Amino acid sequence: MRAWKLLGLAGILAGVATGAAVARDERVRRHYDAREIRDRLHERHAEAVARETTAPAE
């Protein structure tokens, strides 16, 4: 019975840790304003297009 209690406690602690990590990531994500997100997306798109045009055709 003691093993089940420890397993349950470990599960609860894992859930709390996961929730804290998700909350931290959400705060970091929301810190960007719309212009920064748009600029980052444009940069990623330009990099993808550049990789596509420099990749050898098969």
Coordinates of N, CA, C and O in Angstrom, one line a residue:
M1 N 0.8 -1.2 0.0 CA 0.0 0.0 0.0 C 0.9 1.3 0.0 O 0.5 2.2 -0.6
R2 N 2.0 1.2 0.7 CA 2.9 2.4 0.8 C 3.4 2.7 -0.6 O 3.6 3.9 -0.9
A3 N 3.7 1.7 -1.4 CA 4.2 2.0 -2.8 C 3.2 2.8 -3.6 O 3.6 3.7 -4.4
W4 N 1.9 2.4 -3.5 CA 0.9 3.1 -4.2 C 0.8 4.6 -3.8 O 0.6 5.5 -4.6
K5 N 1.0 4.8 -2.5 CA 0.9 6.2 -2.0 C 2.1 7.0 -2.6 O 1.9 8.2 -3.0
L6 N 3.3 6.4 -2.6 CA 4.4 7.1 -3.1 C 4.3 7.3 -4.6 O 4.7 8.4 -5.1
L7 N 3.7 6.4 -5.3 CA 3.5 6.5 -6.7 C 2.5 7.6 -7.0 O 2.7 8.4 -7.9
G8 N 1.5 7.7 -6.2 CA 0.5 8.8 -6.4 C 1.1 10.1 -6.1 O 0.8 11.1 -6.8
L9 N 1.9 10.2 -5.0 CA 2.5 11.5 -4.7 C 3.5 11.9 -5.8 O 3.6 13.1 -6.2
A10 N 4.2 11.0 -6.4 CA 5.1 11.3 -7.5 C 4.3 11.8 -8.7 O 4.8 12.7 -9.4
G11 N 3.2 11.2 -9.0 CA 2.3 11.6 -10.1 C 1.8 13.0 -9.9 O 1.8 13.9 -10.8
I12 N 1.4 13.4 -8.6 CA 1.0 14.7 -8.4 C 2.1 15.7 -8.5 O 1.9 16.8 -9.1
L13 N 3.3 15.4 -8.0 CA 4.4 16.3 -8.2 C 4.8 16.5 -9.6 O 5.2 17.6 -10.0
A14 N 4.7 15.4 -10.4 CA 5.0 15.6 -11.8 C 4.0 16.5 -12.5 O 4.4 17.3 -13.4
G15 N 2.8 16.4 -12.1 CA 1.7 17.3 -12.7 C 2.0 18.7 -12.3 O 1.8 19.6 -13.2
V16 N 2.4 19.0 -11.1 CA 2.7 20.3 -10.7 C 3.9 20.9 -11.4 O 3.9 22.0 -11.9
A17 N 4.9 20.1 -11.6 CA 6.1 20.5 -12.3 C 5.8 20.8 -13.7 O 6.3 21.8 -14.3
T18 N 5.0 20.0 -14.4 CA 4.6 20.2 -15.7 C 3.8 21.5 -15.9 O 4.0 22.3 -16.8
G19 N 2.9 21.7 -15.0 CA 2.1 22.9 -15.0 C 2.9 24.2 -14.8 O 2.7 25.2 -15.5
A20 N 3.9 24.1 -13.9 CA 4.8 25.2 -13.7 C 5.6 25.5 -15.0 O 5.8 26.7 -15.4
A21 N 6.1 24.5 -15.7 CA 6.9 24.7 -16.9 C 6.0 25.3 -18.0 O 6.5 26.2 -18.7
V22 N 4.8 24.8 -18.1 CA 3.9 25.3 -19.1 C 3.6 26.8 -18.9 O 3.6 27.6 -19.8
A23 N 3.3 27.1 -17.6 CA 3.1 28.5 -17.3 C 4.2 29.4 -17.6 O 4.1 30.5 -18.1
R24 N 5.4 29.0 -17.3 CA 6.6 29.7 -17.6 C 6.8 30.0 -19.1 O 7.1 31.1 -19.5
D25 N 6.6 28.9 -19.9 CA 6.7 29.1 -21.3 C 5.6 30.0 -21.8 O 5.9 30.8 -22.8
E26 N 4.5 30.0 -21.3 CA 3.4 30.9 -21.7 C 3.7 32.3 -21.4 O 3.5 33.2 -22.2
R27 N 4.3 32.6 -20.3 CA 4.7 33.9 -19.9 C 5.8 34.4 -20.9 O 5.8 35.6 -21.3
V28 N 6.7 33.6 -21.2 CA 7.8 34.0 -22.2 C 7.2 34.2 -23.5 O 7.5 35.2 -24.2
R29 N 6.2 33.4 -24.0 CA 5.6 33.6 -25.3 C 4.8 34.9 -25.3 O 4.9 35.6 -26.3
R30 N 4.1 35.2 -24.3 CA 3.2 36.3 -24.3 C 4.0 37.6 -24.2 O 3.5 38.7 -24.4
H31 N 5.3 37.5 -23.8 CA 6.1 38.7 -23.7 C 6.4 39.4 -25.0 O 6.7 40.6 -25.0
Y32 N 6.3 38.7 -26.1 CA 6.6 39.3 -27.4 C 5.4 40.1 -27.8 O 4.2 39.7 -27.6
D33 N 5.6 41.2 -28.5 CA 4.5 42.0 -29.1 C 4.3 41.5 -30.5 O 5.1 40.7 -31.1
A34 N 3.2 42.0 -31.1 CA 2.8 41.5 -32.5 C 3.9 41.8 -33.5 O 4.2 40.9 -34.4
R35 N 4.6 42.9 -33.4 CA 5.6 43.3 -34.4 C 6.8 42.3 -34.3 O 7.3 41.9 -35.3
E36 N 7.2 42.0 -33.1 CA 8.3 41.0 -32.9 C 8.0 39.7 -33.5 O 8.8 39.0 -34.1
I37 N 6.8 39.2 -33.2 CA 6.4 37.9 -33.7 C 6.4 37.9 -35.3 O 6.9 37.0 -35.9
R38 N 5.8 39.0 -35.8 CA 5.7 39.1 -37.3 C 7.1 39.1 -37.9 O 7.4 38.5 -38.9
D39 N 8.1 39.9 -37.3 CA 9.4 40.0 -37.8 C 10.1 38.6 -37.7 O 10.8 38.2 -38.6
R40 N 9.9 37.9 -36.6 CA 10.5 36.6 -36.5 C 10.0 35.6 -37.5 O 10.7 34.8 -38.1
L41 N 8.7 35.7 -37.8 CA 8.1 34.8 -38.8 C 8.6 35.1 -40.2 O 8.9 34.2 -41.0
H42 N 8.8 36.4 -40.5 CA 9.3 36.8 -41.8 C 10.8 36.3 -41.9 O 11.2 35.9 -43.0
E43 N 11.6 36.4 -40.8 CA 12.9 35.9 -40.9 C 13.0 34.4 -41.1 O 13.8 33.9 -42.0
R44 N 12.1 33.7 -40.4 CA 12.1 32.2 -40.6 C 11.7 31.9 -42.0 O 12.2 30.9 -42.6
H45 N 10.7 32.6 -42.6 CA 10.3 32.3 -43.9 C 11.4 32.6 -44.9 O 11.6 31.8 -45.9
A46 N 12.1 33.7 -44.7 CA 13.2 34.1 -45.6 C 14.3 33.0 -45.6 O 14.9 32.6 -46.6
E47 N 14.6 32.5 -44.4 CA 15.6 31.4 -44.3 C 15.1 30.1 -45.0 O 15.9 29.5 -45.6
A48 N 13.8 29.8 -44.8 CA 13.3 28.6 -45.5 C 13.4 28.7 -47.0 O 13.8 27.8 -47.7
V49 N 13.0 29.9 -47.5 CA 13.1 30.1 -49.0 C 14.5 30.1 -49.4 O 14.8 29.4 -50.5
A50 N 15.5 30.6 -48.7 CA 16.9 30.6 -49.1 C 17.4 29.2 -49.1 O 18.1 28.8 -50.0
R51 N 17.0 28.4 -48.1 CA 17.4 26.9 -48.1 C 16.8 26.2 -49.3 O 17.5 25.4 -49.9
E52 N 15.6 26.5 -49.6 CA 14.9 25.8 -50.7 C 15.6 26.1 -52.0 O 15.7 25.3 -52.9
T53 N 16.0 27.4 -52.2 CA 16.6 27.8 -53.5 C 18.1 27.3 -53.6 O 18.5 27.1 -54.7
T54 N 18.7 27.1 -52.5 CA 20.1 26.6 -52.5 C 20.3 25.1 -52.5 O 21.3 24.6 -52.7
A55 N 19.2 24.4 -52.2 CA 19.2 23.0 -52.1 C 19.3 22.4 -53.5 O 18.7 22.8 -54.4
P56 N 20.2 21.3 -53.7 CA 20.3 20.7 -55.0 C 19.0 20.0 -55.4 O 18.4 19.3 -54.5
A57 N 18.6 20.1 -56.6 CA 17.4 19.4 -57.1 C 17.7 17.9 -57.3 O 18.8 17.6 -57.9
E58 N 16.8 17.1 -56.9 CA 17.1 15.6 -57.1 C 16.2 15.1 -58.2 O 15.2 15.5 -58.5

